[in-house]
PDB file of C-alpha atoms in Angstrom:
ATOM      1  CA  MET A1261     139.946 -48.028  -8.882  1.00 84.00           C
ATOM      2  CA  ARG A1262     139.727 -45.947 -11.892  1.00 90.00           C
ATOM      3  CA  ILE A1263     139.671 -45.902 -15.708  1.00 94.00           C
ATOM      4  CA  ILE A1264     142.934 -44.365 -16.987  1.00 93.00           C
ATOM      5  CA  SER A1265     142.322 -43.550 -20.567  1.00 94.00           C
ATOM      6  CA  GLY A1266     139.772 -43.497 -23.316  1.00 95.00           C
ATOM      7  CA  GLN A1267     136.253 -42.304 -23.500  1.00 96.00           C
ATOM      8  CA  TRP A1268     135.624 -42.919 -19.802  1.00 96.00           C
ATOM      9  CA  LYS A1269     139.015 -41.530 -18.566  1.00 95.00           C
ATOM     10  CA  GLY A1270     139.079 -40.576 -14.970  1.00 92.00           C
ATOM     11  CA  ARG A1271     135.842 -42.445 -13.985  1.00 92.00           C
ATOM     12  CA  ARG A1272     136.125 -43.996 -10.592  1.00 91.00           C
ATOM     13  CA  LEU A1273     134.820 -47.392 -10.039  1.00 88.00           C
ATOM     14  CA  ASN A1274     133.713 -48.395  -6.622  1.00 85.00           C
ATOM     15  CA  PRO A1275     133.328 -52.282  -6.362  1.00 85.00           C
ATOM     16  CA  PRO A1276     131.159 -53.582  -3.439  1.00 79.00           C
ATOM     17  CA  LYS A1277     132.909 -54.269  -0.159  1.00 79.00           C
ATOM     18  CA  ASN A1278     131.952 -58.031  -0.240  1.00 79.00           C
ATOM     19  CA  ILE A1279     133.937 -58.543  -3.474  1.00 80.00           C
ATOM     20  CA  THR A1280     136.431 -61.424  -3.292  1.00 73.00           C
ATOM     21  CA  ALA A1281     138.479 -60.360  -6.208  1.00 74.00           C
ATOM     22  CA  ARG A1282     142.086 -58.848  -5.852  1.00 72.00           C
ATOM     23  CA  PRO A1283     141.775 -55.968  -8.324  1.00 73.00           C
ATOM     24  CA  THR A1284     144.918 -55.021 -10.357  1.00 77.00           C
ATOM     25  CA  THR A1285     146.280 -51.799  -8.714  1.00 77.00           C
ATOM     26  CA  ASP A1286     145.951 -48.664 -10.652  1.00 80.00           C
ATOM     27  CA  PHE A1287     149.676 -48.208 -10.646  1.00 85.00           C
ATOM     28  CA  ALA A1288     150.214 -51.715 -12.064  1.00 88.00           C
ATOM     29  CA  LYS A1289     147.345 -51.344 -14.488  1.00 90.00           C
ATOM     30  CA  GLU A1290     148.676 -47.980 -15.774  1.00 91.00           C
ATOM     31  CA  SER A1291     152.115 -49.397 -16.253  1.00 91.00           C
ATOM     32  CA  LEU A1292     150.694 -52.383 -18.077  1.00 93.00           C
ATOM     33  CA  PHE A1293     148.830 -50.211 -20.514  1.00 94.00           C
ATOM     34  CA  ASN A1294     151.821 -47.953 -21.075  1.00 92.00           C
ATOM     35  CA  LEU A1295     153.733 -51.058 -22.157  1.00 91.00           C
ATOM     36  CA  LEU A1296     150.755 -52.255 -24.233  1.00 92.00           C
ATOM     37  CA  LEU A1297     150.733 -48.878 -26.269  1.00 87.00           C
ATOM     38  CA  ASN A1298     154.039 -49.914 -27.838  1.00 86.00           C
ATOM     39  CA  ARG A1299     153.198 -53.625 -28.430  1.00 90.00           C
ATOM     40  CA  ILE A1300     149.627 -53.889 -29.597  1.00 93.00           C
ATOM     41  CA  GLN A1301     146.552 -51.668 -30.791  1.00 93.00           C
ATOM     42  CA  ILE A1302     143.630 -52.063 -28.305  1.00 96.00           C
ATOM     43  CA  GLU A1303     141.413 -49.792 -30.456  1.00 96.00           C
ATOM     44  CA  GLY A1304     139.497 -52.075 -32.806  1.00 97.00           C
ATOM     45  CA  SER A1305     140.809 -55.325 -31.277  1.00 97.00           C
ATOM     46  CA  ASN A1306     139.096 -58.350 -29.820  1.00 98.00           C
ATOM     47  CA  VAL A1307     140.024 -58.665 -26.169  1.00 98.00           C
ATOM     48  CA  LEU A1308     139.534 -61.488 -23.709  1.00 98.00           C
ATOM     49  CA  ASP A1309     139.717 -60.930 -20.008  1.00 98.00           C
ATOM     50  CA  LEU A1310     139.761 -64.254 -18.033  1.00 98.00           C
ATOM     51  CA  PHE A1311     139.172 -64.244 -14.324  1.00 97.00           C
ATOM     52  CA  ALA A1312     137.856 -60.620 -14.763  1.00 96.00           C
ATOM     53  CA  GLY A1313     137.299 -59.833 -11.182  1.00 93.00           C
ATOM     54  CA  THR A1314     136.181 -56.210 -10.926  1.00 93.00           C
ATOM     55  CA  GLY A1315     136.312 -55.782 -14.589  1.00 94.00           C
ATOM     56  CA  SER A1316     138.936 -53.148 -14.430  1.00 94.00           C
ATOM     57  CA  ILE A1317     140.961 -54.487 -17.399  1.00 96.00           C
ATOM     58  CA  SER A1318     137.824 -55.194 -19.415  1.00 97.00           C
ATOM     59  CA  LEU A1319     136.368 -51.709 -18.827  1.00 97.00           C
ATOM     60  CA  GLU A1320     139.674 -50.059 -19.642  1.00 96.00           C
ATOM     61  CA  CYS A1321     139.909 -51.822 -22.938  1.00 97.00           C
ATOM     62  CA  ALA A1322     136.381 -50.976 -23.691  1.00 98.00           C
ATOM     63  CA  SER A1323     137.075 -47.372 -22.862  1.00 97.00           C
ATOM     64  CA  ARG A1324     140.094 -47.518 -25.167  1.00 97.00           C
ATOM     65  CA  GLY A1325     137.897 -48.442 -28.148  1.00 97.00           C
ATOM     66  CA  ALA A1326     138.248 -52.242 -28.348  1.00 98.00           C
ATOM     67  CA  ARG A1327     135.922 -53.714 -30.947  1.00 98.00           C
ATOM     68  CA  SER A1328     134.896 -56.407 -28.528  1.00 98.00           C
ATOM     69  CA  VAL A1329     135.696 -57.229 -24.962  1.00 98.00           C
ATOM     70  CA  THR A1330     134.641 -60.682 -23.470  1.00 98.00           C
ATOM     71  CA  ALA A1331     134.973 -60.765 -19.708  1.00 98.00           C
ATOM     72  CA  VAL A1332     134.776 -64.243 -17.973  1.00 98.00           C
ATOM     73  CA  GLU A1333     134.095 -64.339 -14.266  1.00 97.00           C
ATOM     74  CA  LEU A1334     132.814 -67.089 -12.081  1.00 96.00           C
ATOM     75  CA  ALA A1335     131.777 -65.183  -8.991  1.00 94.00           C
ATOM     76  CA  HIS A1336     128.319 -63.815  -9.102  1.00 93.00           C
ATOM     77  CA  THR A1337     128.999 -60.547  -7.110  1.00 93.00           C
ATOM     78  CA  GLN A1338     131.948 -59.587  -9.434  1.00 94.00           C
ATOM     79  CA  GLN A1339     130.039 -60.437 -12.512  1.00 95.00           C
ATOM     80  CA  ASN A1340     127.018 -58.220 -11.345  1.00 94.00           C
ATOM     81  CA  PHE A1341     129.451 -55.462 -10.664  1.00 95.00           C
ATOM     82  CA  ILE A1342     130.873 -55.539 -14.150  1.00 96.00           C
ATOM     83  CA  ILE A1343     127.581 -55.794 -15.767  1.00 96.00           C
ATOM     84  CA  SER A1344     126.013 -52.787 -13.764  1.00 95.00           C
ATOM     85  CA  THR A1345     129.202 -50.695 -14.366  1.00 96.00           C
ATOM     86  CA  SER A1346     129.148 -51.382 -18.141  1.00 96.00           C
ATOM     87  CA  LYS A1347     125.415 -50.378 -18.233  1.00 96.00           C
ATOM     88  CA  GLN A1348     126.129 -47.174 -16.298  1.00 95.00           C
ATOM     89  CA  LEU A1349     128.836 -46.386 -18.795  1.00 96.00           C
ATOM     90  CA  GLY A1350     127.002 -47.425 -21.929  1.00 95.00           C
ATOM     91  CA  ALA A1351     129.519 -49.907 -22.929  1.00 96.00           C
ATOM     92  CA  THR A1352     128.199 -51.637 -25.949  1.00 96.00           C
ATOM     93  CA  ASN A1353     131.448 -53.468 -26.766  1.00 97.00           C
ATOM     94  CA  LEU A1354     131.625 -55.485 -23.544  1.00 98.00           C
ATOM     95  CA  THR A1355     130.165 -58.906 -22.914  1.00 97.00           C
ATOM     96  CA  VAL A1356     130.192 -60.423 -19.496  1.00 97.00           C
ATOM     97  CA  LEU A1357     129.961 -64.263 -19.137  1.00 97.00           C
ATOM     98  CA  ARG A1358     129.567 -66.015 -15.878  1.00 95.00           C
ATOM     99  CA  GLY A1359     131.533 -69.173 -15.836  1.00 96.00           C
ATOM    100  CA  ASP A1360     134.755 -71.117 -15.161  1.00 96.00           C
ATOM    101  CA  ALA A1361     137.720 -69.663 -17.167  1.00 97.00           C
ATOM    102  CA  PHE A1362     139.121 -73.136 -17.737  1.00 98.00           C
ATOM    103  CA  ARG A1363     135.861 -74.371 -19.231  1.00 97.00           C
ATOM    104  CA  PHE A1364     135.654 -71.340 -21.439  1.00 98.00           C
ATOM    105  CA  ILE A1365     139.293 -71.875 -22.735  1.00 98.00           C
ATOM    106  CA  ALA A1366     138.531 -75.349 -23.541  1.00 97.00           C
ATOM    107  CA  THR A1367     135.279 -74.594 -25.430  1.00 97.00           C
ATOM    108  CA  CYS A1368     135.930 -71.165 -27.198  1.00 97.00           C
ATOM    109  CA  HIS A1369     136.434 -71.239 -30.917  1.00 95.00           C
ATOM    110  CA  GLU A1370     137.247 -67.512 -31.278  1.00 97.00           C
ATOM    111  CA  THR A1371     140.697 -65.762 -31.363  1.00 98.00           C
ATOM    112  CA  PHE A1372     141.594 -62.717 -29.590  1.00 98.00           C
ATOM    113  CA  ASP A1373     144.041 -59.978 -30.301  1.00 98.00           C
ATOM    114  CA  PHE A1374     144.712 -59.320 -26.470  1.00 98.00           C
ATOM    115  CA  ILE A1375     144.229 -61.779 -23.744  1.00 98.00           C
ATOM    116  CA  PHE A1376     144.608 -60.917 -20.198  1.00 98.00           C
ATOM    117  CA  ALA A1377     144.361 -63.389 -17.157  1.00 98.00           C
ATOM    118  CA  ASP A1378     144.362 -62.454 -13.595  1.00 96.00           C
ATOM    119  CA  PRO A1379     143.700 -65.726 -11.748  1.00 96.00           C
ATOM    120  CA  PRO A1380     143.708 -66.069  -7.935  1.00 93.00           C
ATOM    121  CA  TYR A1381     147.484 -66.273  -7.167  1.00 90.00           C
ATOM    122  CA  ALA A1382     147.147 -69.289  -4.981  1.00 89.00           C
ATOM    123  CA  LEU A1383     145.235 -71.236  -7.803  1.00 93.00           C
ATOM    124  CA  ASN A1384     146.832 -74.699  -8.309  1.00 95.00           C
ATOM    125  CA  LYS A1385     146.143 -74.594 -12.087  1.00 96.00           C
ATOM    126  CA  LEU A1386     147.797 -71.175 -12.686  1.00 96.00           C
ATOM    127  CA  PRO A1387     150.964 -72.548 -14.315  1.00 96.00           C
ATOM    128  CA  ALA A1388     148.982 -74.352 -16.824  1.00 97.00           C
ATOM    129  CA  ILE A1389     147.147 -71.327 -18.098  1.00 98.00           C
ATOM    130  CA  PRO A1390     149.744 -70.293 -20.902  1.00 98.00           C
ATOM    131  CA  ASP A1391     149.761 -73.807 -22.378  1.00 98.00           C
ATOM    132  CA  LEU A1392     145.895 -73.946 -22.297  1.00 98.00           C
ATOM    133  CA  ILE A1393     145.760 -70.629 -24.086  1.00 98.00           C
ATOM    134  CA  PHE A1394     148.127 -71.737 -26.821  1.00 98.00           C
ATOM    135  CA  GLU A1395     146.812 -75.262 -27.068  1.00 97.00           C
ATOM    136  CA  ALA A1396     143.253 -73.959 -27.608  1.00 98.00           C
ATOM    137  CA  GLN A1397     144.714 -71.488 -30.217  1.00 97.00           C
ATOM    138  CA  LEU A1398     142.780 -68.491 -28.673  1.00 98.00           C
ATOM    139  CA  LEU A1399     145.499 -65.931 -29.465  1.00 98.00           C
ATOM    140  CA  ALA A1400     145.317 -64.372 -33.022  1.00 97.00           C
ATOM    141  CA  ASP A1401     148.495 -64.124 -35.109  1.00 96.00           C
ATOM    142  CA  GLY A1402     150.343 -61.022 -33.753  1.00 95.00           C
ATOM    143  CA  GLY A1403     148.436 -61.180 -30.594  1.00 97.00           C
ATOM    144  CA  LEU A1404     149.479 -60.688 -27.179  1.00 97.00           C
ATOM    145  CA  PHE A1405     148.695 -62.656 -23.881  1.00 98.00           C
ATOM    146  CA  VAL A1406     149.436 -61.248 -20.419  1.00 98.00           C
ATOM    147  CA  LEU A1407     149.230 -63.258 -17.289  1.00 98.00           C
ATOM    148  CA  GLU A1408     149.232 -61.560 -13.933  1.00 96.00           C
ATOM    149  CA  HIS A1409     150.815 -63.600 -11.236  1.00 95.00           C
ATOM    150  CA  SER A1410     152.840 -63.472  -7.956  1.00 93.00           C
ATOM    151  CA  ALA A1411     156.676 -63.979  -7.616  1.00 92.00           C
ATOM    152  CA  ASN A1412     156.060 -67.640  -6.867  1.00 93.00           C
ATOM    153  CA  ASN A1413     155.583 -68.346 -10.697  1.00 94.00           C
ATOM    154  CA  ARG A1414     158.139 -68.333 -13.428  1.00 94.00           C
ATOM    155  CA  PHE A1415     157.326 -68.603 -17.033  1.00 97.00           C
ATOM    156  CA  ASP A1416     160.675 -67.689 -18.809  1.00 95.00           C
ATOM    157  CA  THR A1417     161.094 -71.170 -20.107  1.00 95.00           C
ATOM    158  CA  HIS A1418     157.804 -71.331 -21.855  1.00 96.00           C
ATOM    159  CA  PRO A1419     158.131 -71.402 -25.596  1.00 96.00           C
ATOM    160  CA  HIS A1420     155.884 -68.378 -26.046  1.00 97.00           C
ATOM    161  CA  PHE A1421     157.221 -66.328 -23.309  1.00 97.00           C
ATOM    162  CA  TRP A1422     158.444 -62.956 -24.197  1.00 95.00           C
ATOM    163  CA  GLU A1423     159.245 -60.900 -20.990  1.00 96.00           C
ATOM    164  CA  GLU A1424     158.151 -60.399 -17.460  1.00 96.00           C
ATOM    165  CA  ARG A1425     157.636 -57.021 -15.781  1.00 95.00           C
ATOM    166  CA  LYS A1426     157.215 -56.516 -11.874  1.00 94.00           C
ATOM    167  CA  TYR A1427     155.217 -53.670 -10.287  1.00 89.00           C
ATOM    168  CA  GLY A1428     155.382 -54.115  -6.505  1.00 86.00           C
ATOM    169  CA  ASN A1429     154.032 -57.543  -5.772  1.00 88.00           C
ATOM    170  CA  VAL A1430     152.334 -57.731  -9.213  1.00 91.00           C
ATOM    171  CA  HIS A1431     154.183 -59.701 -11.976  1.00 94.00           C
ATOM    172  CA  PHE A1432     153.003 -59.656 -15.645  1.00 96.00           C
ATOM    173  CA  SER A1433     154.318 -62.252 -17.924  1.00 97.00           C
ATOM    174  CA  PHE A1434     153.976 -61.525 -21.606  1.00 97.00           C
ATOM    175  CA  PHE A1435     153.420 -64.289 -24.272  1.00 97.00           C
ATOM    176  CA  HIS A1436     153.203 -64.015 -27.993  1.00 95.00           C
TER     177      HIS A1436
END
């Protein structure tokens, strides 16, 4: 796992072996950020990373100059890895919260320019995530929400759906 661009470009991240997250592959992450370059401005934006896992997306956004990045992760091992990595890098724009992403969505009163969610693919509540994001009004005007999921989920009939991209077994659905 590595940071693709920004102030920490090329830095390798080595999550502990006992981590239970399924990190977004470097190939999929690089493809995602290439698409994002033409759609939103990461630099100076407020970012929310739900189900942050190893923090790969959070750290990438922080490296690219996001004003603030909020990473929400329930698992203690993953949260500690993100915190220790952000300290090693000197990331002052990254806040790591340990908690349930669904509870965070329900209680958050902020808006974000970019929201990324990478829940476990087998999560029963995964199909409800776009509705919850929009009902909670977490996405700022002109913002973009990206949900990573498997081929088992389809969102093309959602009123805020924009497009879907596939990279190997990884599917990204874009909402605005």
